[in-house]
Short mmCIF file of C-alpha atoms and ligand atoms in Angstrom, two decimals:
data_model
loop_
_atom_site.label_atom_id
_atom_site.label_comp_id
_atom_site.label_asym_id
_atom_site.label_seq_id
_atom_site.Cartn_x
_atom_site.Cartn_y
_atom_site.Cartn_z
CA MET A 1 -0.26 0.27 0.50
CA ILE A 2 2.73 2.52 0.44
CA GLU A 3 4.65 1.56 -2.34
CA LYS A 4 1.30 2.46 -3.99
CA LEU A 5 1.02 5.97 -2.44
CA GLU A 6 4.37 7.04 -3.17
CA ALA A 7 3.92 6.84 -6.74
CA LEU A 8 0.34 7.94 -7.17
CA PHE A 9 1.18 10.99 -5.07
CA GLU A 10 4.15 11.82 -8.04
CA ARG A 11 1.70 10.95 -10.84
CA GLN A 12 -0.65 13.64 -8.67
CA LEU A 13 2.10 16.11 -7.93
CA ARG A 14 2.86 16.37 -11.59
CA ALA A 15 -0.63 15.96 -13.00
CA TRP A 16 -3.24 18.34 -10.17
CA PRO A 17 -1.89 21.73 -9.73
CA LEU A 18 -4.11 22.49 -6.55
CA LEU A 19 -2.07 19.50 -4.97
CA ALA A 20 1.60 20.94 -5.56
CA LYS A 21 0.78 23.74 -4.96
CA GLY A 22 -0.58 23.24 -1.69
CA VAL A 23 2.23 20.51 -0.70
CA GLU A 24 4.87 23.77 -1.60
CA GLY A 25 2.96 25.82 0.37
CA LEU A 26 3.03 23.00 4.03
CA ALA A 27 7.35 22.92 2.42
CA ARG A 28 6.80 26.91 3.43
CA ALA A 29 4.28 26.45 6.16
CA GLU A 30 6.22 28.21 9.63
CA THR A 31 6.11 26.02 12.53
CA ARG A 32 7.42 27.26 15.83
CA PRO A 33 6.92 24.80 19.16
CA VAL A 34 4.41 26.34 22.73
CA ARG A 35 4.42 24.86 26.23
CA ILE A 36 1.35 23.79 27.39
CA ASP A 37 2.35 22.43 30.45
CA ARG A 38 5.22 19.51 30.04
CA TYR A 39 4.03 18.73 26.89
CA GLU A 40 4.66 20.00 23.61
CA VAL A 41 2.68 21.82 20.30
CA LEU A 42 3.98 22.50 17.88
CA VAL A 43 2.43 25.71 16.05
CA ARG A 44 1.50 26.02 12.71
CA HIS A 45 1.29 28.36 10.37
CA ILE A 46 -0.68 27.63 7.05
CA PRO A 47 -2.61 29.96 5.49
CA HIS A 48 -4.14 27.34 2.77
CA ARG A 49 -6.41 26.20 6.00
CA VAL A 50 -8.07 29.54 5.55
CA GLY A 51 -11.23 27.78 3.90
CA SER A 52 -11.31 24.30 5.94
CA THR A 53 -10.79 27.21 9.39
CA THR A 54 -13.84 29.08 8.56
CA ALA A 55 -15.45 26.14 6.30
CA ALA A 56 -19.57 27.07 6.98
CA VAL A 57 -21.39 23.35 8.37
CA ASP A 58 -24.68 23.96 8.88
CA ARG A 59 -27.00 21.89 6.83
CA GLU A 60 -27.76 25.24 4.64
CA SER A 61 -25.60 25.68 4.00
CA ILE A 62 -24.32 21.93 2.99
CA ALA A 63 -27.43 21.03 1.32
CA ARG A 64 -26.44 24.56 -1.24
CA ARG A 65 -23.51 22.90 -2.26
CA PRO A 66 -22.27 20.46 -4.13
CA CYS A 67 -20.76 17.29 -2.14
CA PHE A 68 -16.69 17.91 -3.12
CA LEU A 69 -16.47 13.64 -1.70
CA CYS A 70 -18.46 12.55 -4.65
CA ALA A 71 -16.86 10.70 -6.88
CA ALA A 72 -18.74 12.00 -9.92
CA ASN A 73 -17.89 15.88 -8.31
CA LEU A 74 -14.00 15.14 -7.71
CA PRO A 75 -11.29 17.67 -10.71
CA ALA A 76 -10.90 15.99 -13.18
CA GLU A 77 -7.75 15.69 -13.14
CA GLU A 78 -8.04 14.25 -9.04
CA GLU A 79 -6.78 9.69 -9.52
CA GLY A 80 -7.38 7.80 -5.96
CA LEU A 81 -6.10 4.59 -4.75
CA PRO A 82 -9.11 2.39 -3.76
CA PHE A 83 -9.19 0.46 -0.60
CA GLY A 84 -11.22 -2.38 -0.07
CA ASP A 85 -14.73 -1.85 -2.26
CA ASP A 86 -15.98 0.79 0.22
CA LEU A 87 -13.19 3.39 0.19
CA THR A 88 -11.10 5.40 -2.10
CA ILE A 89 -7.82 7.05 -1.43
CA TYR A 90 -7.40 10.65 -2.11
CA CYS A 91 -4.92 13.25 -1.58
CA ASN A 92 -5.39 16.03 0.24
CA PRO A 93 -4.74 19.41 -1.89
CA PHE A 94 -5.28 21.01 1.28
CA PRO A 95 -2.58 19.25 3.56
CA ILE A 96 -1.33 20.08 7.52
CA ILE A 97 0.62 17.21 7.69
CA ASP A 98 3.09 15.94 5.05
CA ARG A 99 1.13 12.50 3.23
CA HIS A 100 -2.41 14.43 3.99
CA LEU A 101 -4.86 11.76 1.95
CA THR A 102 -8.71 11.94 2.29
CA ILE A 103 -10.04 9.10 1.82
CA THR A 104 -13.95 8.47 1.12
CA TYR A 105 -16.45 6.15 1.55
CA CYS A 106 -17.72 5.56 -2.42
CA GLU A 107 -21.76 5.37 -1.48
CA HIS A 108 -22.46 9.50 -0.73
CA ARG A 109 -23.46 8.91 3.59
CA ASP A 110 -23.66 10.72 6.40
CA GLN A 111 -20.36 11.32 8.42
CA ARG A 112 -20.57 8.69 10.94
CA ILE A 113 -18.60 5.98 13.57
CA ALA A 114 -20.79 4.50 14.17
CA GLY A 115 -20.11 0.69 12.51
CA ASN A 116 -17.35 2.47 10.23
CA LEU A 117 -14.82 1.63 13.93
CA GLY A 118 -13.43 -1.76 12.35
CA ARG A 119 -11.96 -0.08 8.40
CA MET A 120 -11.02 2.50 10.09
CA LEU A 121 -8.58 0.20 12.33
CA ASP A 122 -7.75 -1.80 9.29
CA LEU A 123 -6.80 1.53 7.04
CA ALA A 124 -4.09 2.35 10.10
CA THR A 125 -2.89 -1.52 9.74
CA ALA A 126 -2.69 -1.06 5.36
CA LEU A 127 -0.64 2.63 6.24
CA PRO A 128 2.39 1.84 9.00
CA GLY A 129 3.77 4.73 9.88
CA TYR A 130 0.64 7.39 9.18
CA PHE A 131 -1.95 8.29 11.84
CA VAL A 132 -6.01 7.86 11.01
CA ILE A 133 -8.35 10.87 11.38
CA TYR A 134 -12.33 10.60 12.34
CA ASN A 135 -13.75 14.21 12.50
CA GLY A 136 -17.10 14.28 13.66
CA PRO A 137 -20.55 15.35 11.64
CA GLU A 138 -20.60 18.79 14.34
CA CYS A 139 -16.61 19.22 15.31
CA GLY A 140 -14.10 18.84 12.08
CA ALA A 141 -15.35 17.94 9.50
CA SER A 142 -15.96 20.03 6.37
CA ALA A 143 -17.39 17.38 4.97
CA PRO A 144 -20.50 15.98 7.26
CA ASP A 145 -22.64 14.71 4.96
CA HIS A 146 -20.17 12.48 3.34
CA LEU A 147 -18.40 9.38 5.32
CA HIS A 148 -14.72 9.45 5.00
CA PHE A 149 -11.58 9.46 7.37
CA GLN A 150 -7.51 11.77 6.89
CA ALA A 151 -4.97 10.02 7.55
CA GLY A 152 -1.22 11.83 7.42
CA LEU A 153 2.48 10.68 8.37
CA ARG A 154 3.01 10.69 12.40
CA ASN A 155 6.53 11.56 12.29
CA LEU A 156 6.30 15.13 13.92
CA LEU A 157 2.39 14.21 15.82
CA PRO A 158 3.14 15.15 19.72
CA ILE A 159 0.87 13.08 21.16
CA GLU A 160 2.33 9.90 20.43
CA LYS A 161 5.56 10.63 22.50
CA ASP A 162 3.51 12.27 25.25
CA THR A 163 1.08 8.80 25.85
CA GLN A 164 4.48 6.81 24.94
CA CYS A 165 4.99 6.29 29.81
CA ALA A 166 0.75 6.70 29.65
CA ASN A 167 -0.57 3.16 30.94
CA GLY A 168 -4.64 4.35 32.47
CA ILE A 169 -7.35 5.52 29.47
CA THR A 170 -6.30 9.21 30.93
CA LEU A 171 -3.42 11.16 30.76
CA PRO A 172 -3.82 14.23 33.80
CA ASP A 173 -2.93 17.48 33.23
CA TYR A 174 -1.80 16.51 29.34
CA GLY A 175 -4.44 20.03 28.86
CA ARG A 176 -6.64 17.95 27.10
CA ASN A 177 -9.50 15.26 27.34
CA VAL A 178 -8.75 12.80 25.80
CA PHE A 179 -9.00 8.28 25.78
CA ILE A 180 -6.59 6.28 24.87
CA LEU A 181 -7.43 2.55 24.01
CA ARG A 182 -5.06 0.11 23.07
CA GLY A 183 -5.66 -3.35 21.88
CA ARG A 184 -3.74 -5.99 19.59
CA GLY A 185 -7.29 -7.89 18.70
CA ARG A 186 -9.24 -5.99 16.50
CA SER A 187 -13.05 -6.61 17.74
CA ALA A 188 -11.87 -6.40 21.40
CA ILE A 189 -10.50 -3.10 21.12
CA ILE A 190 -14.17 -0.95 18.69
CA ASP A 191 -16.03 -2.73 21.35
CA ARG A 192 -13.75 -0.52 23.62
CA ILE A 193 -14.36 2.05 21.07
CA GLU A 194 -17.59 2.30 21.00
CA ARG A 195 -18.39 1.78 24.70
CA ALA A 196 -16.71 4.36 25.02
CA ILE A 197 -18.78 6.38 22.47
CA GLU A 198 -21.85 5.67 24.54
CA LEU A 199 -21.18 6.30 27.78
CA LEU A 200 -20.14 9.36 26.81
CA ALA A 201 -23.61 9.32 24.39
CA ALA A 202 -25.47 8.72 27.62
CA THR A 203 -23.82 11.64 29.65
CA THR A 204 -23.91 14.53 27.15
CA GLY A 205 -27.42 13.43 25.03
CA GLY A 206 -29.38 15.03 22.27
CA ARG A 207 -26.93 13.51 19.45
CA ALA A 208 -27.30 11.23 16.95
CA GLU A 209 -23.62 10.90 17.57
CA PRO A 210 -21.63 12.48 20.34
CA MET A 211 -19.33 15.56 19.70
CA ILE A 212 -16.01 13.03 18.88
CA ASN A 213 -12.49 12.88 17.18
CA ILE A 214 -10.83 10.19 16.97
CA ALA A 215 -6.74 9.91 16.03
CA ALA A 216 -5.73 6.07 15.43
CA PHE A 217 -2.53 4.00 14.17
CA HIS A 218 -1.20 0.53 14.33
CA ASP A 219 2.46 -0.15 15.44
CA LYS A 220 3.75 -3.36 17.13
CA ASP A 221 1.49 -5.17 16.43
CA GLU A 222 -1.13 -3.48 18.29
CA TRP A 223 -3.96 -0.57 17.47
CA VAL A 224 -3.08 3.43 19.79
CA THR A 225 -6.58 5.09 19.89
CA TYR A 226 -7.09 8.93 20.49
CA LEU A 227 -10.88 9.40 21.80
CA PHE A 228 -11.17 12.90 22.15
CA PRO A 229 -15.06 13.80 23.12
CA ARG A 230 -15.71 17.17 22.59
CA GLY A 231 -17.83 19.92 24.84
CA LYS A 232 -18.67 22.31 21.97
CA HIS A 233 -17.43 22.52 18.35
CA ARG A 234 -15.39 26.68 17.65
CA PRO A 235 -13.53 28.01 21.15
CA ASN A 236 -15.72 31.78 21.79
CA VAL A 237 -11.82 33.44 20.07
CA PHE A 238 -13.31 32.84 16.93
CA HIS A 239 -16.40 34.03 16.66
CA THR A 240 -15.10 37.21 18.34
CA GLY A 241 -12.98 37.54 16.10
CA GLU A 242 -9.93 37.21 17.70
CA LEU A 243 -8.48 34.03 16.07
CA THR A 244 -8.83 32.02 13.25
CA VAL A 245 -8.55 28.33 14.67
CA SER A 246 -11.64 25.74 15.07
CA PRO A 247 -9.78 22.79 16.07
CA ALA A 248 -10.09 19.22 14.77
CA ALA A 249 -8.64 15.69 15.94
CA ILE A 250 -5.14 16.51 14.86
CA ASP A 251 -4.32 19.78 16.92
CA LEU A 252 -5.78 18.22 19.78
CA CYS A 253 -2.48 16.02 18.68
CA GLY A 254 -0.70 19.14 19.25
CA ILE A 255 -0.11 20.05 15.26
CA PHE A 256 -2.09 23.04 16.33
CA VAL A 257 -2.83 24.89 12.30
CA VAL A 258 -3.22 29.29 12.24
CA PRO A 259 -4.05 30.19 9.32
CA LEU A 260 -4.08 33.46 9.81
CA ALA A 261 0.17 35.53 10.06
CA ARG A 262 -1.21 37.24 12.36
CA ASP A 263 -2.57 34.66 14.62
CA PHE A 264 0.63 32.74 13.90
CA GLU A 265 3.03 35.77 16.16
CA ARG A 266 0.98 36.77 19.07
CA ILE A 267 -0.63 33.09 19.85
CA ASN A 268 1.46 31.35 23.14
CA GLY A 269 0.47 28.36 25.14
CA ALA A 270 -2.16 30.17 27.85
CA ASP A 271 -3.81 30.70 24.43
CA ILE A 272 -3.25 27.73 23.43
CA ALA A 273 -4.76 24.96 26.91
CA ALA A 274 -7.95 27.95 27.10
CA ILE A 275 -8.86 26.84 23.38
CA PHE A 276 -8.32 22.76 24.27
CA ARG A 277 -10.19 23.46 27.91
CA GLU A 278 -13.08 25.06 25.82
CA VAL A 279 -14.00 22.70 23.00
CA THR A 280 -12.95 19.30 24.88
CA LEU A 281 -15.94 17.35 26.62
CA PRO A 282 -15.73 19.78 31.07
CA GLU A 283 -13.82 17.61 33.32
CA ASP A 284 -16.78 16.23 35.36
CA GLN A 285 -18.12 15.18 33.38
CA PHE A 286 -15.03 13.46 31.44
CA ARG A 287 -14.11 12.07 35.26
CA GLU A 288 -17.59 10.53 34.99
CA VAL A 289 -16.97 8.78 31.84
CA ALA A 290 -13.50 7.66 32.54
CA ALA A 291 -14.71 6.25 35.97
CA LYS A 292 -17.15 4.06 34.34
CA LEU A 293 -14.59 3.24 31.58
CA GLU A 294 -12.55 1.90 34.04
CA ASN A 295 -14.51 0.14 36.31
CA GLU A 296 -15.28 -2.30 32.62
CA ARG A 297 -11.32 -2.85 32.51
ZN1 ZN B 301 -20.70 13.39 -0.99
#
């Protein structure tokens, strides 16, 4: 799979100017480390992300535009690699990380993780060196109407290093609420993630799916998954215009995307810590779900 992907990137960089521009843009992107407590977050200035950061994802706006993930609407130059008979892997023309991929279901259907975790784990297994992410329809997916994942190389990803020695399902003082679930058995880890999602749904209520971002990778015969339960989609500073940021899975994993130069210059660890606290699930609800999950171990 990796060889086929490398060949796909090579072909698409030649054939698809938008991708070439995005990859060049990423190569020029400045990255600056900031600290939250004893952990590092990489702030990355990527001007070409401004469209995704500010994308309107309300029902009416989505209904008004043609779906940009449906095969029939893709640019003529865009080519994908099939993954099984249900998924296609594409190069993301607005990359945040190296080898940024968008992986879409062939069928146009709503962004929902229920019933699709297995495919996410399969992708993680097929893509050594990568991590795979899922952004919930109300917390970062810019196509909430078409089921998709993203993936990319994880060599820069702070969370992998941050959680290497963590034994529990949570990491104290991490500055953001995250469940860390690991396992070697495919069905056992799917059950565990589904149970976490079920508990979150029961605690937060009122939605088809609790607000969630997920990241997963496969290494040394083990899946490592991160579940970020969300309290809200965008932070207040986005709505007031103070900072144009809208964190999703990659940001929560420690690569914080900032499309505007003025924000990149002034944003600091305390700002990011406050944003993480604001958009992830409030502490009391997080503790409640964590305690239940721990008890079921
Ligand atoms: Zn679609």
